Coordinates of N, CA, C and O in Angstrom, one line a residue:
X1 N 65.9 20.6 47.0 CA 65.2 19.6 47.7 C 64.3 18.9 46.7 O 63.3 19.5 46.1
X2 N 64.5 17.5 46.6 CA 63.8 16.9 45.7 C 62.8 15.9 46.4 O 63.3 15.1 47.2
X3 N 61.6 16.0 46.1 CA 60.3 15.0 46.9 C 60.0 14.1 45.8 O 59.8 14.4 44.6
X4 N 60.0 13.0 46.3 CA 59.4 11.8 45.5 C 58.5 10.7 46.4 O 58.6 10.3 47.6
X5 N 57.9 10.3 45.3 CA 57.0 9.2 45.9 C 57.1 7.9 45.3 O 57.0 7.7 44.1
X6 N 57.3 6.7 46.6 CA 58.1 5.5 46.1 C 56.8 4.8 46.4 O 56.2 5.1 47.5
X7 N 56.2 3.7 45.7 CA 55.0 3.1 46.1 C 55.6 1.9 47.0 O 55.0 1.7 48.0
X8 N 56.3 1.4 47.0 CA 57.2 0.8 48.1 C 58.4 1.5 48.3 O 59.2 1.7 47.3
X9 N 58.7 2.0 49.7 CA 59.6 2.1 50.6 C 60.9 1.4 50.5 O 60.8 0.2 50.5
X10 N 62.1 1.9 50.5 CA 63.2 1.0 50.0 C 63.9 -0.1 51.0 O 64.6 -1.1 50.8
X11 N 63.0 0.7 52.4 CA 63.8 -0.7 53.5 C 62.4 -1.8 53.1 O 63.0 -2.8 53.6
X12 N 61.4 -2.2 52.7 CA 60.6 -2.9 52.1 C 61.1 -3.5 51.1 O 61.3 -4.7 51.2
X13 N 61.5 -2.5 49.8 CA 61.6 -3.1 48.9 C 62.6 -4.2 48.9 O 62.4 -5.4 48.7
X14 N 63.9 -3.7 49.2 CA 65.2 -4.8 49.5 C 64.7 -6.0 50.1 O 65.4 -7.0 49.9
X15 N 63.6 -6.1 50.7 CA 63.3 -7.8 50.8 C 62.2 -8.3 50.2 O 61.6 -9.3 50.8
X16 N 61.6 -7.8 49.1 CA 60.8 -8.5 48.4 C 61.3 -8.8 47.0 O 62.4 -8.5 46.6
X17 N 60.4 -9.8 46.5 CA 61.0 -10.2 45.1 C 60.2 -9.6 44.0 O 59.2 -8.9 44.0
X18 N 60.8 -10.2 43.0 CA 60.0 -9.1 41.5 C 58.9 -9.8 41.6 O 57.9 -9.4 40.9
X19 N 58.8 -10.7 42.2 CA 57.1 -10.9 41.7 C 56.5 -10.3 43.0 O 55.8 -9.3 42.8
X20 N 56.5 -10.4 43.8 CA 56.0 -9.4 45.2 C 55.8 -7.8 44.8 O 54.8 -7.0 45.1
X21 N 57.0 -7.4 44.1 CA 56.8 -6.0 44.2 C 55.6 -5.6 42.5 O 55.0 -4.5 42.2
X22 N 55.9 -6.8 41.7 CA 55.1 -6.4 40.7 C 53.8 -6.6 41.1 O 53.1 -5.7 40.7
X23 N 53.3 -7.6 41.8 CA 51.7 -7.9 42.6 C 51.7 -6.3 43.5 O 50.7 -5.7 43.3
X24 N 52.3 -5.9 44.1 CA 52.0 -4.8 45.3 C 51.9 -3.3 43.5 O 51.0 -2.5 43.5
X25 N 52.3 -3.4 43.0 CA 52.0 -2.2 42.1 C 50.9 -2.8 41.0 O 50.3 -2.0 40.3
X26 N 50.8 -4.1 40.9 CA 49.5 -4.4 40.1 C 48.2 -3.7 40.8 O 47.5 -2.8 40.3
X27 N 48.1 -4.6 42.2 CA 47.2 -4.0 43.0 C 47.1 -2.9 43.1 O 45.9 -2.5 42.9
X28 N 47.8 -1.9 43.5 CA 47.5 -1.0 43.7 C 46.9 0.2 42.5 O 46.3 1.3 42.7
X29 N 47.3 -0.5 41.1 CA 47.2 0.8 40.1 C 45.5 0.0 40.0 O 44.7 0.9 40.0
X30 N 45.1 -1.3 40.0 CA 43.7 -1.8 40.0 C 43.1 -0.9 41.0 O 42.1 -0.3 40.6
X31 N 43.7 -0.6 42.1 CA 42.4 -0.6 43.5 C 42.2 1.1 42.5 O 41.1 1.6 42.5
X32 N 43.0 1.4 42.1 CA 42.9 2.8 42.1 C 42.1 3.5 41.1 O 41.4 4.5 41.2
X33 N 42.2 2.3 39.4 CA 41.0 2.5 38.5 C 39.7 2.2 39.2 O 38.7 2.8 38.9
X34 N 39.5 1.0 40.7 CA 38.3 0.7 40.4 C 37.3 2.0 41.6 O 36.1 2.3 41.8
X35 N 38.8 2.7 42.3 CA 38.1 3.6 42.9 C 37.7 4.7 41.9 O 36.6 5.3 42.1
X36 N 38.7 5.0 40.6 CA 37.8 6.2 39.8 C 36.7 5.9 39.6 O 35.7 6.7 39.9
X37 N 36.6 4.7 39.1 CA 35.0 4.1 38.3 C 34.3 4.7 39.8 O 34.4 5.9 39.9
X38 N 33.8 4.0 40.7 CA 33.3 4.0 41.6 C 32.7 5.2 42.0 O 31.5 5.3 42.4
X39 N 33.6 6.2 41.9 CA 33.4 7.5 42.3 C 32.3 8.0 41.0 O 31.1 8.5 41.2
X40 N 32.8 7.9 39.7 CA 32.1 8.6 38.8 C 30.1 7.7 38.9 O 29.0 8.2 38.8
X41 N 30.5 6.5 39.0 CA 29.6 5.7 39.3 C 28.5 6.4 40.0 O 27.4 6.7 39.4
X42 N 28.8 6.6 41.0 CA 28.3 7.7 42.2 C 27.6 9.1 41.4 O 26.4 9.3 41.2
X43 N 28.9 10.1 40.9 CA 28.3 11.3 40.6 C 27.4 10.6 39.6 O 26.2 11.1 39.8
X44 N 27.3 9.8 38.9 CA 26.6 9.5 37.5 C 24.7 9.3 38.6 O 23.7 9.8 38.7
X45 N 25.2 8.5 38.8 CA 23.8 8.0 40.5 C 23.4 9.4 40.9 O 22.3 9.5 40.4
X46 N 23.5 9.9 41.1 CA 23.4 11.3 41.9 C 22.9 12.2 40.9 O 21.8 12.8 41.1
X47 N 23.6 12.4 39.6 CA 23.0 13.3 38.7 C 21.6 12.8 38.2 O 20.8 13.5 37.7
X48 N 21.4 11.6 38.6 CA 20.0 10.8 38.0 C 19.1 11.1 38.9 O 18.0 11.4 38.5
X49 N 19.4 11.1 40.3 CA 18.3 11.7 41.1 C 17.9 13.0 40.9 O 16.7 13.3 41.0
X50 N 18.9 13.8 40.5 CA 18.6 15.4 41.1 C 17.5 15.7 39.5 O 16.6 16.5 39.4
X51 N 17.8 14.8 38.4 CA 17.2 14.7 37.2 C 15.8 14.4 37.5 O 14.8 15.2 37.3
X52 N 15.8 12.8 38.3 CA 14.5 12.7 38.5 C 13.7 13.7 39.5 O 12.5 13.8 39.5
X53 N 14.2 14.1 40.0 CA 13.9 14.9 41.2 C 13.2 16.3 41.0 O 12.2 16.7 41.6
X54 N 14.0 17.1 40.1 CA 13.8 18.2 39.4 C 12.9 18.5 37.9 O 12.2 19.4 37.5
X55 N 13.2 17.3 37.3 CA 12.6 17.6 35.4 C 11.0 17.4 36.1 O 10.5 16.5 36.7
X56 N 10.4 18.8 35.6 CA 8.8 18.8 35.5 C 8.6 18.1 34.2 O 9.3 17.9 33.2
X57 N 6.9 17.8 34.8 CA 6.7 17.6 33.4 C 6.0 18.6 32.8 O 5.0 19.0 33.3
X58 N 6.5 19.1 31.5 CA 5.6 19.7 30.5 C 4.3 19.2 30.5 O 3.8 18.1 30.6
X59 N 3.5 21.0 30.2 CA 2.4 20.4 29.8 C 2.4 20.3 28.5 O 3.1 20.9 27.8
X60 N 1.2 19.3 28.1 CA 0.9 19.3 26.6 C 0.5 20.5 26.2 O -0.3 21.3 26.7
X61 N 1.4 20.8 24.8 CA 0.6 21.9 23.9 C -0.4 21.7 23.9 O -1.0 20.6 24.0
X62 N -0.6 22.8 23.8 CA -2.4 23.0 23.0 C -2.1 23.4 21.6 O -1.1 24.0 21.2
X63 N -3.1 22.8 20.9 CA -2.6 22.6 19.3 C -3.4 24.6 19.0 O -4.3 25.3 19.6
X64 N -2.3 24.7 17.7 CA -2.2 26.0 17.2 C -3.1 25.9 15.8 O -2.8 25.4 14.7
X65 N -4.5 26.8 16.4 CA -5.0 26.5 15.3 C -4.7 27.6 14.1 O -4.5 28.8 14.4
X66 N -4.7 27.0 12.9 CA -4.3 27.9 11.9 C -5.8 28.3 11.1 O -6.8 27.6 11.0
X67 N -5.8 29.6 10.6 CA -6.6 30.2 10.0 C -6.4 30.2 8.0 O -5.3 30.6 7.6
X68 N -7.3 29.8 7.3 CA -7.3 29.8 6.3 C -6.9 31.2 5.8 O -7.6 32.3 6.0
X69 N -5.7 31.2 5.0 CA -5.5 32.7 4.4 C -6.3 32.3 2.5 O -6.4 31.4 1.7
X70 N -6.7 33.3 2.5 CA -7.2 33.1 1.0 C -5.8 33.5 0.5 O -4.8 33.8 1.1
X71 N -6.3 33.2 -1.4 CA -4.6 33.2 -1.7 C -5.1 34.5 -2.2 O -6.3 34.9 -2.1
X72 N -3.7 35.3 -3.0 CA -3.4 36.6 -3.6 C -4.2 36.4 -5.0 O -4.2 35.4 -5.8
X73 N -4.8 37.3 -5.0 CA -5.0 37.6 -6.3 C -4.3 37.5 -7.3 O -3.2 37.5 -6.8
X74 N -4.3 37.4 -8.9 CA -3.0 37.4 -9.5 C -2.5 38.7 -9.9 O -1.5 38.8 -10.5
X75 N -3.3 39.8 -9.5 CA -2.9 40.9 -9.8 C -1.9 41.2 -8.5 O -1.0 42.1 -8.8
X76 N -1.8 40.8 -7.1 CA -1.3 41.0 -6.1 C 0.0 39.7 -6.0 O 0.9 39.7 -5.1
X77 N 0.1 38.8 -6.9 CA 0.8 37.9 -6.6 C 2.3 38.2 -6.7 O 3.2 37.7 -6.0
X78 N 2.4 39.4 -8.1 CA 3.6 40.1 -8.5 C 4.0 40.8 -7.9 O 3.2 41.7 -8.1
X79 N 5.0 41.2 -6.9 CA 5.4 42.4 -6.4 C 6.8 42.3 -6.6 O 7.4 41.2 -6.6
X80 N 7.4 43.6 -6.9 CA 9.2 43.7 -7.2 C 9.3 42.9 -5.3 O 8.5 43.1 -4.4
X81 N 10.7 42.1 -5.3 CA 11.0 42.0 -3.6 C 11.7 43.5 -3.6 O 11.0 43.9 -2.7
X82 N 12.4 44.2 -3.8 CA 12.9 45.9 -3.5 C 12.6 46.6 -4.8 O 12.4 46.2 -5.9
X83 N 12.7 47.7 -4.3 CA 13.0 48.7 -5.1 C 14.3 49.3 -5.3 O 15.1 48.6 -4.6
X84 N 14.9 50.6 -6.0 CA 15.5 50.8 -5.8 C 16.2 51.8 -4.7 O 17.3 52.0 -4.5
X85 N 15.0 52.1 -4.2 CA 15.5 53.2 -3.0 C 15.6 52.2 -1.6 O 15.9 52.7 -0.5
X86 N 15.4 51.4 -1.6 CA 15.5 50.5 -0.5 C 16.6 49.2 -0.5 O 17.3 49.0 0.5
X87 N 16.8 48.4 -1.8 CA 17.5 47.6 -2.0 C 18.7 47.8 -1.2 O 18.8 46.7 -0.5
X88 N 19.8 48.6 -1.0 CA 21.1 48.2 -0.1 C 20.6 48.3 1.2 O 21.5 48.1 2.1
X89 N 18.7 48.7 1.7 CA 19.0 48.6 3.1 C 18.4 46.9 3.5 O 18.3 46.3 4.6
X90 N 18.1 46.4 2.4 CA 17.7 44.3 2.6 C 18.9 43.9 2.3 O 19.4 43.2 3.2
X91 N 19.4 44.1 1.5 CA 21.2 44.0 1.2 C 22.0 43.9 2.8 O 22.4 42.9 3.2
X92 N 22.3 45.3 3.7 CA 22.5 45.4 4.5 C 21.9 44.3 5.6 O 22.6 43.6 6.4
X93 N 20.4 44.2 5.5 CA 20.2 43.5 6.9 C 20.0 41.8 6.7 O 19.7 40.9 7.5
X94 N 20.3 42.0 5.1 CA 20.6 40.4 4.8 C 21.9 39.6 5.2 O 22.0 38.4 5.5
X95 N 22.7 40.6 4.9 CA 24.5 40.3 5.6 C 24.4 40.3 6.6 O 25.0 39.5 7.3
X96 N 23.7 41.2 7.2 CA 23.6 41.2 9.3 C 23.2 39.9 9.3 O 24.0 39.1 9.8
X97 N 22.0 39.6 8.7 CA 21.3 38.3 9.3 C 22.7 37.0 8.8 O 23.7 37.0 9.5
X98 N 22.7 36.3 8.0 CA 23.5 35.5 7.7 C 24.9 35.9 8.7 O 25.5 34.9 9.0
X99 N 25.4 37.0 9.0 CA 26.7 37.1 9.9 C 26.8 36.5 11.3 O 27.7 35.9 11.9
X100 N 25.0 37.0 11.7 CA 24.6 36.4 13.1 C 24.8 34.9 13.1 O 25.5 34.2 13.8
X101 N 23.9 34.6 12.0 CA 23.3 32.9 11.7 C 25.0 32.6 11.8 O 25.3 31.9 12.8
X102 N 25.9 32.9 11.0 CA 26.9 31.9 10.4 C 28.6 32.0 11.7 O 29.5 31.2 11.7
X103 N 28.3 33.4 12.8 CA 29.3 34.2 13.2 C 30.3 34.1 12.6 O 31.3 33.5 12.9
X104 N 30.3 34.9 11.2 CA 31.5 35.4 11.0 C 31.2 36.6 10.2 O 30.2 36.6 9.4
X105 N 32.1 38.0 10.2 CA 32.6 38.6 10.1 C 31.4 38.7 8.6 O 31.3 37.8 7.7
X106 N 30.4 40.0 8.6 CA 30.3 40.6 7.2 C 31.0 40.7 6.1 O 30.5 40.6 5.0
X107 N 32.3 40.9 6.4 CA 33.6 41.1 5.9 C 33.8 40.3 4.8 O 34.3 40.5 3.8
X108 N 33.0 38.6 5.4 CA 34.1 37.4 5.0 C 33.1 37.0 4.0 O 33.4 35.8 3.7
X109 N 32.1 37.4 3.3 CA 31.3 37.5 2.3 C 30.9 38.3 1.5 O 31.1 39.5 1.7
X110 N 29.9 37.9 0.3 CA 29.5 39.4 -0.5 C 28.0 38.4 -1.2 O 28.1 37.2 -1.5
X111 N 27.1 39.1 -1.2 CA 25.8 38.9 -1.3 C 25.6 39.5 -2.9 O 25.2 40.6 -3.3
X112 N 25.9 38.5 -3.7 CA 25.6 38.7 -5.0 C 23.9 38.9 -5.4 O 23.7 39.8 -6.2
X113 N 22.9 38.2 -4.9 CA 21.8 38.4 -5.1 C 20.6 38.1 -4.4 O 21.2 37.3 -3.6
X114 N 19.5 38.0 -4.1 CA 18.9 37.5 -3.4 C 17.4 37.1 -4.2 O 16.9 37.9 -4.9
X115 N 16.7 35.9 -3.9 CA 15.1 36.0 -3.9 C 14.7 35.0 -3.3 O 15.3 34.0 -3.1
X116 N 13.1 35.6 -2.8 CA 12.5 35.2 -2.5 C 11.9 33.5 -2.4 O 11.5 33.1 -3.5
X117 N 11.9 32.5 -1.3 CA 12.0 31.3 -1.7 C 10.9 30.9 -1.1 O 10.2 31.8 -0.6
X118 N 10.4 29.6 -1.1 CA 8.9 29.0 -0.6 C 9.1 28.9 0.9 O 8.5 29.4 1.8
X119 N 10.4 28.1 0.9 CA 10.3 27.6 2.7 C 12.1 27.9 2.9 O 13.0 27.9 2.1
X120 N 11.9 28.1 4.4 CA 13.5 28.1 4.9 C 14.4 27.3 5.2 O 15.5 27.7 5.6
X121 N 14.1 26.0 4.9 CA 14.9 25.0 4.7 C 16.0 25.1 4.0 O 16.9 24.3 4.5
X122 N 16.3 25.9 2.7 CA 16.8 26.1 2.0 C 18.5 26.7 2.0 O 19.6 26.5 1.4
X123 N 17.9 27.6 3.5 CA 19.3 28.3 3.9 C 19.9 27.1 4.9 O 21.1 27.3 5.2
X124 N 19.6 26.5 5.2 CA 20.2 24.8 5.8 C 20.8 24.5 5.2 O 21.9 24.3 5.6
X125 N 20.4 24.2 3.7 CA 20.9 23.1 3.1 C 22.5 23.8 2.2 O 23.4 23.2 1.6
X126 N 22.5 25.4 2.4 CA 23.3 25.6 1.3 C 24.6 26.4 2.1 O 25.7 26.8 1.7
X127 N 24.0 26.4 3.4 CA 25.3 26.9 4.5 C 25.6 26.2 4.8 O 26.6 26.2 5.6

């Protein structure tokens, strides 16, 4: 059993002409875009209420005040970043971190070296 759908009816169609039947399917594929628009129209209208309706407003920060660090001495300025009894465990949590950041697989890399940088911008710019 085969179902089909004829936008004109065949005892119809046999008395209309090609321009009749091409106006009856112009129209109808129009009415039909202008009802999608219409509808989305709508949800679009609607999502803007429930927007305006719901979004609080933030309060303003309160500004974060920062405390003057004095700088390091230059006898304190030097420090090894590891040592040796520690080194594979910054190694380790350096591949964790970058695996989280990047999701992929510890596996899919090897951490030739590491130091110390001013700002974190850096790992932005090179991932």
């Amino acid at each position: 059993m085969t179902l089909s759908f004829q936008l004109i009816p065949s005892e119809v169609a046999d008395t209309l002409t090609w321009s009749e039947k091409l106006e009856t399917i112009l129209t109808t594929a129009l009415g039909g875009y202008l009802l999608v628009f219409v509808v989305l129209a709508l949800i679009w209208g609607i999502l803007e209420l429930f927007h305006l309706a719901f979004a609080g407003k933030k309060a303003p920060a309160s500004p974060v005040k920062q405390e003057a660090v004095p700088a390091p001495a230059a006898e304190e300025a030097f420090e090894p970043a590891a040592t040796a009894t520690n080194e594979e465990e910054i190694v380790a949590a350096i591949m964790a971190a970058i695996s989280a950041y990047t999701d992929k697989p510890a596996s899919s890399f090897r951490v030739v070296s590491f130091r110390k940088t001013s700002c974190a911008s850096h790992i932005e710019r090179k991932l």
